């Protein structure tokens, strides 16, 4: 199973998550602000199409509601990189200044911020890093890889590459980092998850306009023999699974121009069948975590903390009830989505970053993501 091309090791060293970092934008949008802007947009559209609505050839837009959002999702606010464009009823998406090729790109900028925090936390310098993985639900451009720009800005050596497994990008990247460290193709890996979700969310769609927020997380992973004992979290195992589904989708891509598509077509931003996702993914995620723990001869009850994907409070409630009978939002399965909303791949890493300080040596934890693909990734760790 470890007969990988490129592997250098006769025996495999342990791997430790030795640091974490979080970039959080300054702008916050509360549900009140969001709903006010959406309802103003809906009123404008309805006035614009008043005759067609009366004639029955155009469907009127319905108001959104704070009560619905909080009850259905648990989300109360979200951080975004630029709020004025999102809240402008004549626009309804963020406003970013284009940057020249000689300037650090926005996605790299927030990744470098989070990565520097994670490196400081790990006590490692940029020159010690020899691999950068930029794992995110959307990349700002096709190439050169975001990771290589981030690698250069950090003063890192080695190599960098981008990867996208939507909401599971972080856990899938942790497995890639772990394999590289075990195989000896890297000694210190930075995983960054810059999620500029505000640019690919359809803020004009009542069904989903409340879902996402912007953020960037970063982790440092190192060989365990290079991290002082008592520091960090040892990776006991990673387990990934995917199963194709159209229930969360975004058709934006390099073929759009050749297809003569209107860049504002609805399917070129995020869309989903939220209720189906909820129903189908909850049992998959719970069974996945249970099976992963069983493969390591562990039971869910032995786990001190579950850092779950943060998309919907009700989903986490069902997953954690099924696993250990606890509540989402308790210390067993902390929630961060009330403050951050769904931050795609970064959600479970934010939970890890904010709720790991109280774990004692030997305590077990599980980082688990679930989302588009479908994709599920789990990482079982033990506090050193
Ligand atoms: N304000 C008021 N009412 C709204 C609304 C809003 N913003 N959005 C939808 N509604 C209405 C719907 O029109 C529907 O009305 P109807 O019953 O008259 O048809 C009703 O509320 C229920 O809508 P539904 O979409 O079934 O809600 P839900 O309970 O499934 O909650 C989600 C919606 C998106 C919060 C929920 O399905 C979810 O979070 N699913 C998981 C999604 C996920 O994890 N995705 C991964 C993303 S990466």
Tab-separated table of C-alpha atoms and ligand atoms in Angstrom:
chain	number	residue	atom	x	y	z
A	1	UNK	CA	0.000	0.000	0.000
A	2	UNK	CA	2.949	2.327	0.571
A	3	UNK	CA	4.710	1.300	-2.623
A	4	UNK	CA	4.448	4.854	-3.944
A	5	UNK	CA	6.669	6.093	-6.734
A	6	UNK	CA	8.953	8.732	-5.276
A	7	UNK	CA	8.883	7.367	-1.730
A	8	UNK	CA	12.323	7.582	-0.148
A	9	UNK	CA	11.807	5.950	3.225
A	10	UNK	CA	12.444	2.397	4.329
A	11	UNK	CA	10.215	3.005	7.360
A	12	UNK	CA	7.732	5.793	7.758
A	13	UNK	CA	8.070	8.613	10.274
A	14	UNK	CA	5.100	9.897	12.262
A	15	UNK	CA	3.441	13.130	11.189
A	16	UNK	CA	2.417	16.027	13.409
A	17	UNK	CA	0.170	19.039	12.847
A	18	UNK	CA	2.499	21.502	14.538
A	19	UNK	CA	0.755	24.822	13.930
A	20	UNK	CA	-2.402	26.518	12.708
A	21	UNK	CA	-3.358	29.998	11.539
A	22	UNK	CA	-6.507	31.878	10.584
A	23	UNK	CA	-7.031	34.947	8.428
A	24	UNK	CA	-10.390	36.603	9.113
A	25	UNK	CA	-11.534	39.573	6.999
A	26	UNK	CA	-12.455	42.850	8.722
A	27	UNK	CA	-15.919	43.131	7.127
A	28	UNK	CA	-18.871	41.377	8.796
A	29	UNK	CA	-22.377	41.035	7.345
A	30	UNK	CA	-25.086	40.293	9.900
A	31	UNK	CA	-28.259	38.455	8.877
A	32	UNK	CA	-30.182	41.720	9.338
A	33	UNK	CA	-27.949	43.583	6.892
A	34	UNK	CA	-28.024	40.670	4.458
A	35	UNK	CA	-31.806	40.321	4.460
A	36	UNK	CA	-32.355	44.087	4.176
A	37	UNK	CA	-30.132	44.202	1.068
A	38	UNK	CA	-31.744	41.102	-0.452
A	39	UNK	CA	-35.272	42.383	0.119
A	40	UNK	CA	-34.381	45.770	-1.431
A	41	UNK	CA	-32.970	43.888	-4.440
A	42	UNK	CA	-36.153	41.764	-4.678
A	43	UNK	CA	-38.365	44.879	-4.529
A	44	UNK	CA	-36.345	46.572	-7.272
A	45	UNK	CA	-36.558	43.496	-9.493
A	46	UNK	CA	-40.282	43.138	-8.890
A	47	UNK	CA	-40.841	46.828	-9.750
A	48	UNK	CA	-38.734	46.420	-12.889
A	49	UNK	CA	-40.774	43.419	-14.032
A	50	UNK	CA	-44.151	44.546	-12.621
A	51	UNK	CA	-46.053	44.178	-15.903
A	52	UNK	CA	-44.608	40.744	-16.669
A	53	UNK	CA	-45.374	39.594	-13.134
A	54	UNK	CA	-49.013	40.681	-13.551
A	55	UNK	CA	-49.120	38.978	-16.973
A	56	UNK	CA	-47.796	35.798	-15.382
A	57	UNK	CA	-44.691	35.604	-17.596
A	58	UNK	CA	-42.200	36.523	-14.846
A	59	UNK	CA	-42.009	35.132	-11.349
A	60	UNK	CA	-41.979	37.660	-8.500
A	61	UNK	CA	-39.108	37.370	-6.005
A	62	UNK	CA	-40.066	36.600	-2.405
A	63	UNK	CA	-38.489	38.260	0.622
A	64	UNK	CA	-35.841	36.478	2.662
A	65	UNK	CA	-36.076	36.299	6.453
A	66	UNK	CA	-33.619	36.367	9.347
A	67	UNK	CA	-35.784	33.917	11.292
A	68	UNK	CA	-35.657	31.359	8.462
A	69	UNK	CA	-31.895	31.666	8.077
A	70	UNK	CA	-31.176	31.205	11.768
A	71	UNK	CA	-33.625	28.337	12.194
A	72	UNK	CA	-32.681	26.482	8.998
A	73	UNK	CA	-28.898	26.901	9.215
A	74	UNK	CA	-27.730	28.294	12.580
A	75	UNK	CA	-25.812	31.046	10.738
A	76	UNK	CA	-25.971	34.532	12.321
A	77	UNK	CA	-23.289	36.442	10.426
A	78	UNK	CA	-20.414	35.968	7.993
A	79	UNK	CA	-17.036	37.617	7.365
A	80	UNK	CA	-16.420	38.849	3.817
A	81	UNK	CA	-13.497	40.537	2.111
A	82	UNK	CA	-15.673	43.323	0.676
A	83	UNK	CA	-19.180	43.989	1.919
A	84	UNK	CA	-20.308	47.178	0.131
A	85	UNK	CA	-20.752	45.462	-3.239
A	86	UNK	CA	-22.603	42.515	-1.676
A	87	UNK	CA	-25.022	44.839	0.138
A	88	UNK	CA	-25.627	47.132	-2.851
A	89	UNK	CA	-29.084	46.106	-4.203
A	90	UNK	CA	-27.980	47.247	-7.658
A	91	UNK	CA	-24.973	44.881	-7.590
A	92	UNK	CA	-25.162	42.010	-5.061
A	93	UNK	CA	-21.592	40.716	-5.290
A	94	UNK	CA	-18.268	41.960	-3.912
A	95	UNK	CA	-16.181	44.631	-5.589
A	96	UNK	CA	-12.505	43.710	-6.045
A	97	UNK	CA	-9.885	45.869	-7.755
A	98	UNK	CA	-8.071	43.905	-10.444
A	99	UNK	CA	-4.370	43.508	-9.565
A	100	UNK	CA	-1.440	43.537	-11.954
A	101	UNK	CA	0.592	40.390	-12.596
A	102	UNK	CA	3.440	41.947	-10.593
A	103	UNK	CA	1.274	42.281	-7.457
A	104	UNK	CA	0.520	39.565	-4.910
A	105	UNK	CA	-2.912	38.179	-5.812
A	106	UNK	CA	-5.727	38.464	-3.272
A	107	UNK	CA	-5.998	34.729	-2.706
A	108	UNK	CA	-2.239	34.490	-2.108
A	109	UNK	CA	-2.349	37.523	0.197
A	110	UNK	CA	-4.837	35.987	2.628
A	111	UNK	CA	-3.076	32.617	2.393
A	112	UNK	CA	0.291	34.159	3.245
A	113	UNK	CA	-1.266	35.908	6.259
A	114	UNK	CA	-2.756	32.656	7.604
A	115	UNK	CA	0.400	30.666	6.749
A	116	UNK	CA	2.672	33.105	8.609
A	117	UNK	CA	0.493	32.751	11.705
A	118	UNK	CA	0.634	28.959	11.437
A	119	UNK	CA	4.438	29.015	10.978
A	120	UNK	CA	4.830	31.270	14.039
A	121	UNK	CA	2.595	28.879	15.995
A	122	UNK	CA	4.769	25.940	14.909
A	123	UNK	CA	8.005	27.849	15.562
A	124	UNK	CA	9.142	27.249	11.987
A	125	UNK	CA	10.544	29.758	9.461
A	126	UNK	CA	9.422	30.095	5.842
A	127	UNK	CA	12.797	28.744	4.602
A	128	UNK	CA	12.189	25.478	6.470
A	129	UNK	CA	9.014	24.811	4.464
A	130	UNK	CA	9.576	22.549	1.471
A	131	UNK	CA	6.019	22.028	0.218
A	132	UNK	CA	2.961	24.274	-0.043
A	133	UNK	CA	-0.481	22.901	-0.855
A	134	UNK	CA	-3.178	25.428	-1.688
A	135	UNK	CA	-6.445	23.557	-1.237
A	136	UNK	CA	-9.662	25.424	-1.867
A	137	UNK	CA	-13.139	25.151	-3.396
A	138	UNK	CA	-12.230	27.737	-6.054
A	139	UNK	CA	-8.955	29.065	-7.455
A	140	UNK	CA	-8.581	32.690	-8.480
A	141	UNK	CA	-6.943	31.740	-11.774
A	142	UNK	CA	-5.976	28.726	-13.826
A	143	UNK	CA	-2.175	29.098	-13.567
A	144	UNK	CA	0.491	29.558	-12.364
A	145	UNK	CA	-0.630	27.614	-9.301
A	146	UNK	CA	-1.641	29.820	-6.355
A	147	UNK	CA	0.555	27.576	-4.177
A	148	UNK	CA	3.696	28.560	-6.083
A	149	UNK	CA	3.007	32.263	-5.583
A	150	UNK	CA	2.414	31.581	-1.873
A	151	UNK	CA	5.588	29.447	-1.721
A	152	UNK	CA	7.620	32.356	-3.100
A	153	UNK	CA	6.030	34.919	-0.742
A	154	UNK	CA	6.826	32.685	2.251
A	155	UNK	CA	10.434	32.194	1.129
A	156	UNK	CA	9.784	28.447	1.055
A	157	UNK	CA	11.798	25.816	-0.853
A	158	UNK	CA	10.649	22.662	-2.602
A	159	UNK	CA	7.356	22.620	-4.486
A	160	UNK	CA	3.774	23.838	-4.390
A	161	UNK	CA	0.545	22.746	-6.017
A	162	UNK	CA	-3.161	23.582	-5.995
A	163	UNK	CA	-5.969	21.143	-5.404
A	164	UNK	CA	-9.742	21.402	-5.253
A	165	UNK	CA	-12.099	18.922	-3.627
A	166	UNK	CA	-14.627	21.670	-2.736
A	167	UNK	CA	-15.568	21.604	0.964
A	168	UNK	CA	-13.251	18.641	1.554
A	169	UNK	CA	-10.164	20.321	0.089
A	170	UNK	CA	-8.490	20.774	3.500
A	171	UNK	CA	-8.809	17.210	4.753
A	172	UNK	CA	-7.796	15.812	1.360
A	173	UNK	CA	-4.750	18.131	1.453
A	174	UNK	CA	-3.847	16.957	4.957
A	175	UNK	CA	-3.686	13.426	3.563
A	176	UNK	CA	-1.428	14.578	0.693
A	177	UNK	CA	0.825	16.390	3.188
A	178	UNK	CA	0.897	13.351	5.483
A	179	UNK	CA	1.855	11.052	2.611
A	180	UNK	CA	4.630	13.421	1.473
A	181	UNK	CA	6.064	13.556	4.998
A	182	UNK	CA	5.814	9.792	5.511
A	183	UNK	CA	7.444	9.133	2.165
A	184	UNK	CA	10.216	11.658	2.718
A	185	UNK	CA	9.381	13.813	-0.304
A	186	UNK	CA	8.904	16.743	2.116
A	187	UNK	CA	9.898	17.564	5.711
A	188	UNK	CA	7.670	20.548	6.432
A	189	UNK	CA	4.408	21.157	4.569
A	190	UNK	CA	2.115	24.178	4.713
A	191	UNK	CA	-1.540	23.557	3.803
A	192	UNK	CA	-3.557	26.721	3.130
A	193	UNK	CA	-7.306	27.045	2.461
A	194	UNK	CA	-8.063	30.496	1.103
A	195	UNK	CA	-11.836	30.527	0.617
A	196	UNK	CA	-13.131	33.639	-1.160
A	197	UNK	CA	-16.635	32.211	-1.254
A	198	UNK	CA	-18.224	35.670	-1.650
A	199	UNK	CA	-17.079	35.734	-5.280
A	200	UNK	CA	-18.828	32.472	-6.231
A	201	UNK	CA	-21.950	32.683	-4.058
A	202	UNK	CA	-25.154	33.849	-5.762
A	203	UNK	CA	-26.193	36.605	-3.349
A	204	UNK	CA	-29.352	37.191	-5.453
A	205	UNK	CA	-30.774	33.718	-4.742
A	206	UNK	CA	-32.914	33.598	-1.580
A	207	UNK	CA	-32.349	29.851	-1.152
A	208	UNK	CA	-28.596	30.212	-0.680
A	209	UNK	CA	-27.644	33.894	-0.232
A	210	UNK	CA	-26.965	33.401	3.492
A	211	UNK	CA	-24.760	30.344	3.273
A	212	UNK	CA	-21.117	31.335	2.803
A	213	UNK	CA	-18.375	33.487	4.340
A	214	UNK	CA	-14.758	34.327	3.455
A	215	UNK	CA	-11.736	33.202	5.460
A	216	UNK	CA	-8.360	31.480	5.110
A	217	UNK	CA	-6.962	28.745	7.311
A	218	UNK	CA	-3.444	27.325	7.385
A	219	UNK	CA	-1.807	24.270	8.945
A	220	UNK	CA	1.845	23.281	9.286
A	221	UNK	CA	2.616	19.560	9.148
A	222	UNK	CA	6.019	18.116	10.010
A	223	UNK	CA	7.747	14.811	10.656
A	224	UNK	CA	7.175	13.969	14.311
A	225	UNK	CA	10.925	13.500	14.972
A	226	UNK	CA	11.442	17.173	14.077
A	227	UNK	CA	8.798	18.574	16.452
A	228	UNK	CA	9.626	18.916	20.169
A	229	UNK	CA	7.704	16.355	22.236
A	230	UNK	CA	4.548	17.729	23.841
A	231	UNK	CA	3.854	19.974	20.861
A	232	UNK	CA	1.160	19.542	18.252
A	233	UNK	CA	-1.183	16.749	17.236
A	234	UNK	CA	0.026	13.428	15.863
A	235	UNK	CA	-1.870	12.270	12.759
A	236	UNK	CA	-3.040	8.715	13.539
A	237	UNK	CA	-4.788	8.260	10.199
A	238	UNK	CA	-6.577	9.869	7.292
A	239	UNK	CA	-9.489	8.456	5.311
A	240	UNK	CA	-11.076	9.910	2.172
A	241	UNK	CA	-14.114	8.953	0.124
A	242	UNK	CA	-15.971	10.462	-2.839
A	243	UNK	CA	-19.290	9.639	-4.473
A	244	UNK	CA	-20.558	11.609	-7.479
A	245	UNK	CA	-23.549	13.897	-6.950
A	246	UNK	CA	-24.994	16.903	-8.813
A	247	UNK	CA	-26.666	18.241	-5.677
A	248	UNK	CA	-23.934	20.858	-5.073
A	249	UNK	CA	-22.558	22.283	-8.285
A	250	UNK	CA	-20.941	25.262	-10.038
A	251	UNK	CA	-20.423	25.129	-13.837
A	252	UNK	CA	-17.979	28.039	-14.016
A	253	UNK	CA	-14.909	27.066	-16.008
A	254	UNK	CA	-12.623	27.581	-18.939
A	255	UNK	CA	-15.145	26.160	-21.440
A	256	UNK	CA	-17.711	28.928	-20.760
A	257	UNK	CA	-16.398	31.349	-23.420
A	258	UNK	CA	-16.314	28.652	-26.096
A	259	UNK	CA	-19.891	27.728	-25.187
A	260	UNK	CA	-20.948	31.373	-25.790
A	261	UNK	CA	-22.286	31.501	-22.223
A	262	UNK	CA	-23.473	34.683	-20.508
A	263	UNK	CA	-20.996	35.085	-17.592
A	264	UNK	CA	-23.979	35.915	-15.335
A	265	UNK	CA	-25.841	32.656	-16.064
A	266	UNK	CA	-27.210	31.238	-12.791
A	267	UNK	CA	-25.327	27.948	-13.031
A	268	UNK	CA	-21.929	29.711	-13.189
A	269	UNK	CA	-22.036	30.330	-9.436
A	270	UNK	CA	-22.847	27.989	-6.527
A	271	UNK	CA	-26.199	26.175	-6.591
A	272	UNK	CA	-27.513	23.231	-4.647
A	273	UNK	CA	-30.388	21.022	-3.613
A	274	UNK	CA	-29.866	21.820	0.060
A	275	UNK	CA	-32.459	19.486	1.490
A	276	UNK	CA	-31.150	16.488	-0.490
A	277	UNK	CA	-27.595	17.316	0.561
A	278	UNK	CA	-28.669	17.439	4.173
A	279	UNK	CA	-30.441	14.074	4.018
A	280	UNK	CA	-27.823	12.216	1.995
A	281	UNK	CA	-24.616	13.523	3.527
A	282	UNK	CA	-25.475	13.208	7.247
A	283	UNK	CA	-25.622	9.374	7.297
A	284	UNK	CA	-22.590	9.138	4.999
A	285	UNK	CA	-20.502	11.385	7.273
A	286	UNK	CA	-21.474	9.601	10.494
A	287	UNK	CA	-20.786	6.159	8.990
A	288	UNK	CA	-17.483	7.374	7.527
A	289	UNK	CA	-16.186	8.647	10.879
A	290	UNK	CA	-17.324	5.497	12.663
A	291	UNK	CA	-15.596	3.260	10.092
A	292	UNK	CA	-12.394	5.298	10.169
A	293	UNK	CA	-12.204	5.096	13.960
A	294	UNK	CA	-12.967	1.367	13.866
A	295	UNK	CA	-10.107	0.850	11.393
A	296	UNK	CA	-7.831	2.394	14.040
A	297	UNK	CA	-9.421	0.181	16.747
A	298	UNK	CA	-11.066	3.232	18.293
A	299	UNK	CA	-14.678	3.951	19.262
A	300	UNK	CA	-16.400	7.344	18.889
A	301	UNK	CA	-16.844	7.557	22.677
A	302	UNK	CA	-13.039	7.650	23.085
A	303	UNK	CA	-12.811	10.863	21.061
A	304	UNK	CA	-12.568	14.057	23.105
A	305	UNK	CA	-13.357	16.438	20.232
A	306	UNK	CA	-14.930	16.350	16.774
A	307	UNK	CA	-13.994	19.343	14.597
A	308	UNK	CA	-16.766	18.875	12.042
A	309	UNK	CA	-17.413	20.571	8.724
A	310	UNK	CA	-19.434	23.727	9.314
A	311	UNK	CA	-22.308	23.998	6.837
A	312	UNK	CA	-25.456	23.556	8.871
A	313	UNK	CA	-26.051	23.310	12.611
A	314	UNK	CA	-28.754	20.659	12.129
A	315	UNK	CA	-26.413	18.438	10.098
A	316	UNK	CA	-23.749	18.563	12.810
A	317	UNK	CA	-26.402	17.897	15.438
A	318	UNK	CA	-27.492	14.699	13.703
A	319	UNK	CA	-23.930	13.512	13.009
A	320	UNK	CA	-22.735	13.999	16.587
A	321	UNK	CA	-25.938	12.587	18.140
A	322	UNK	CA	-25.501	9.456	16.048
A	323	UNK	CA	-21.818	9.108	16.963
A	324	UNK	CA	-21.775	9.857	20.693
A	325	UNK	CA	-25.214	11.155	21.722
A	326	UNK	CA	-23.809	14.657	22.369
A	327	UNK	CA	-25.030	18.034	21.112
A	328	UNK	CA	-23.526	20.120	18.325
A	329	UNK	CA	-22.208	23.270	19.945
A	330	UNK	CA	-21.121	21.394	23.075
A	331	UNK	CA	-17.430	21.009	23.855
A	332	UNK	CA	-17.461	17.612	22.079
A	333	UNK	CA	-18.430	19.160	18.717
A	334	UNK	CA	-17.922	22.935	18.771
A	335	UNK	CA	-19.762	25.114	16.255
A	336	UNK	CA	-18.211	28.102	14.573
A	337	UNK	CA	-20.726	28.519	11.735
A	338	UNK	CA	-22.897	30.924	13.727
A	339	UNK	CA	-20.059	33.492	13.455
A	340	UNK	CA	-18.354	32.433	10.198
A	341	UNK	CA	-21.170	30.770	8.161
A	342	UNK	CA	-20.056	28.001	5.798
A	343	UNK	CA	-16.450	28.712	4.830
A	344	UNK	CA	-16.188	25.693	2.502
A	345	UNK	CA	-13.006	23.686	3.160
A	346	UNK	CA	-11.849	25.987	5.978
A	347	UNK	CA	-14.740	25.293	8.382
A	348	UNK	CA	-13.444	22.204	10.193
A	349	UNK	CA	-9.956	23.757	10.356
A	350	UNK	CA	-11.343	26.949	11.954
A	351	UNK	CA	-13.040	24.730	14.554
A	352	UNK	CA	-9.697	22.925	15.122
A	353	UNK	CA	-7.807	26.235	15.335
A	354	UNK	CA	-10.197	27.797	17.851
A	355	UNK	CA	-11.031	24.731	19.952
A	356	UNK	CA	-7.839	22.746	20.489
A	357	UNK	CA	-6.051	24.644	23.267
A	358	UNK	CA	-7.694	22.746	26.136
A	359	UNK	CA	-6.849	19.210	24.927
A	360	UNK	CA	-4.450	17.227	27.123
A	361	UNK	CA	-1.674	14.854	26.045
A	362	UNK	CA	-3.272	11.645	24.770
A	363	UNK	CA	-6.652	13.232	23.969
A	364	UNK	CA	-8.095	12.102	20.637
A	365	UNK	CA	-9.758	14.324	18.038
A	366	UNK	CA	-11.286	13.998	14.583
A	367	UNK	CA	-11.244	16.672	11.880
A	368	UNK	CA	-13.976	15.829	9.358
A	369	UNK	CA	-15.219	17.598	6.238
A	370	UNK	CA	-18.187	16.795	4.024
A	371	UNK	CA	-19.487	18.536	0.926
A	372	UNK	CA	-19.635	18.797	-2.837
A	373	UNK	CA	-18.548	15.810	-4.846
A	374	UNK	CA	-19.865	14.335	-2.610
A	375	UNK	CA	-16.581	14.217	-0.724
A	376	UNK	CA	-15.810	13.241	2.866
A	377	UNK	CA	-12.420	13.377	4.542
A	378	UNK	CA	-11.481	12.536	8.125
A	379	UNK	CA	-8.230	12.995	10.028
A	380	UNK	CA	-7.812	11.299	13.412
A	381	UNK	CA	-5.293	13.036	15.667
A	382	UNK	CA	-3.844	12.609	19.181
A	383	UNK	CA	-2.586	15.496	21.305
A	384	UNK	CA	1.115	15.003	22.051
B	1	LIG	N1	-35.949	33.106	3.703
B	1	LIG	C1	-37.206	32.653	3.897
B	1	LIG	N2	-37.654	31.491	3.405
B	1	LIG	C2	-36.790	30.749	2.658
B	1	LIG	C3	-35.482	31.183	2.397
B	1	LIG	C4	-35.062	32.398	2.955
B	1	LIG	N3	-33.826	32.875	2.766
B	1	LIG	N4	-34.872	30.246	1.641
B	1	LIG	C5	-35.756	29.273	1.424
B	1	LIG	N5	-36.943	29.575	2.028
B	1	LIG	C6	-38.189	28.809	2.008
B	1	LIG	C7	-38.259	27.897	0.797
B	1	LIG	O1	-38.749	28.592	-0.310
B	1	LIG	C8	-39.191	26.814	1.283
B	1	LIG	O2	-40.524	27.297	1.199
B	1	LIG	P1	-41.721	26.305	0.814
B	1	LIG	O3	-41.759	25.305	1.932
B	1	LIG	O4	-42.897	27.214	0.771
B	1	LIG	O5	-41.332	25.714	-0.493
B	1	LIG	C9	-38.855	26.694	2.767
B	1	LIG	O6	-38.205	27.922	3.127
B	1	LIG	C10	-37.923	25.524	3.061
B	1	LIG	O7	-36.838	25.551	2.108
B	1	LIG	P2	-35.735	24.437	2.071
B	1	LIG	O8	-34.744	24.799	1.014
B	1	LIG	O9	-36.380	23.097	2.012
B	1	LIG	O10	-35.076	24.678	3.504
B	1	LIG	P3	-34.196	23.721	4.360
B	1	LIG	O11	-34.848	23.497	5.654
B	1	LIG	O12	-33.732	22.522	3.614
B	1	LIG	O13	-32.911	24.652	4.645
B	1	LIG	C11	-30.633	24.890	3.881
B	1	LIG	C12	-32.130	25.112	3.571
B	1	LIG	C13	-29.843	25.289	2.657
B	1	LIG	C14	-30.274	25.757	5.072
B	1	LIG	C15	-30.396	23.406	4.247
B	1	LIG	O14	-31.058	22.572	3.329
B	1	LIG	C16	-28.940	23.048	4.295
B	1	LIG	O15	-28.139	23.673	4.942
B	1	LIG	N6	-28.584	21.924	3.634
B	1	LIG	C17	-27.237	21.432	3.606
B	1	LIG	C18	-26.496	22.201	2.598
B	1	LIG	C19	-25.030	21.911	2.573
B	1	LIG	O16	-24.437	21.403	3.467
B	1	LIG	N7	-24.451	22.279	1.480
B	1	LIG	C20	-23.079	22.201	1.310
B	1	LIG	C21	-22.662	23.493	0.813
B	1	LIG	S1	-20.996	23.453	0.393
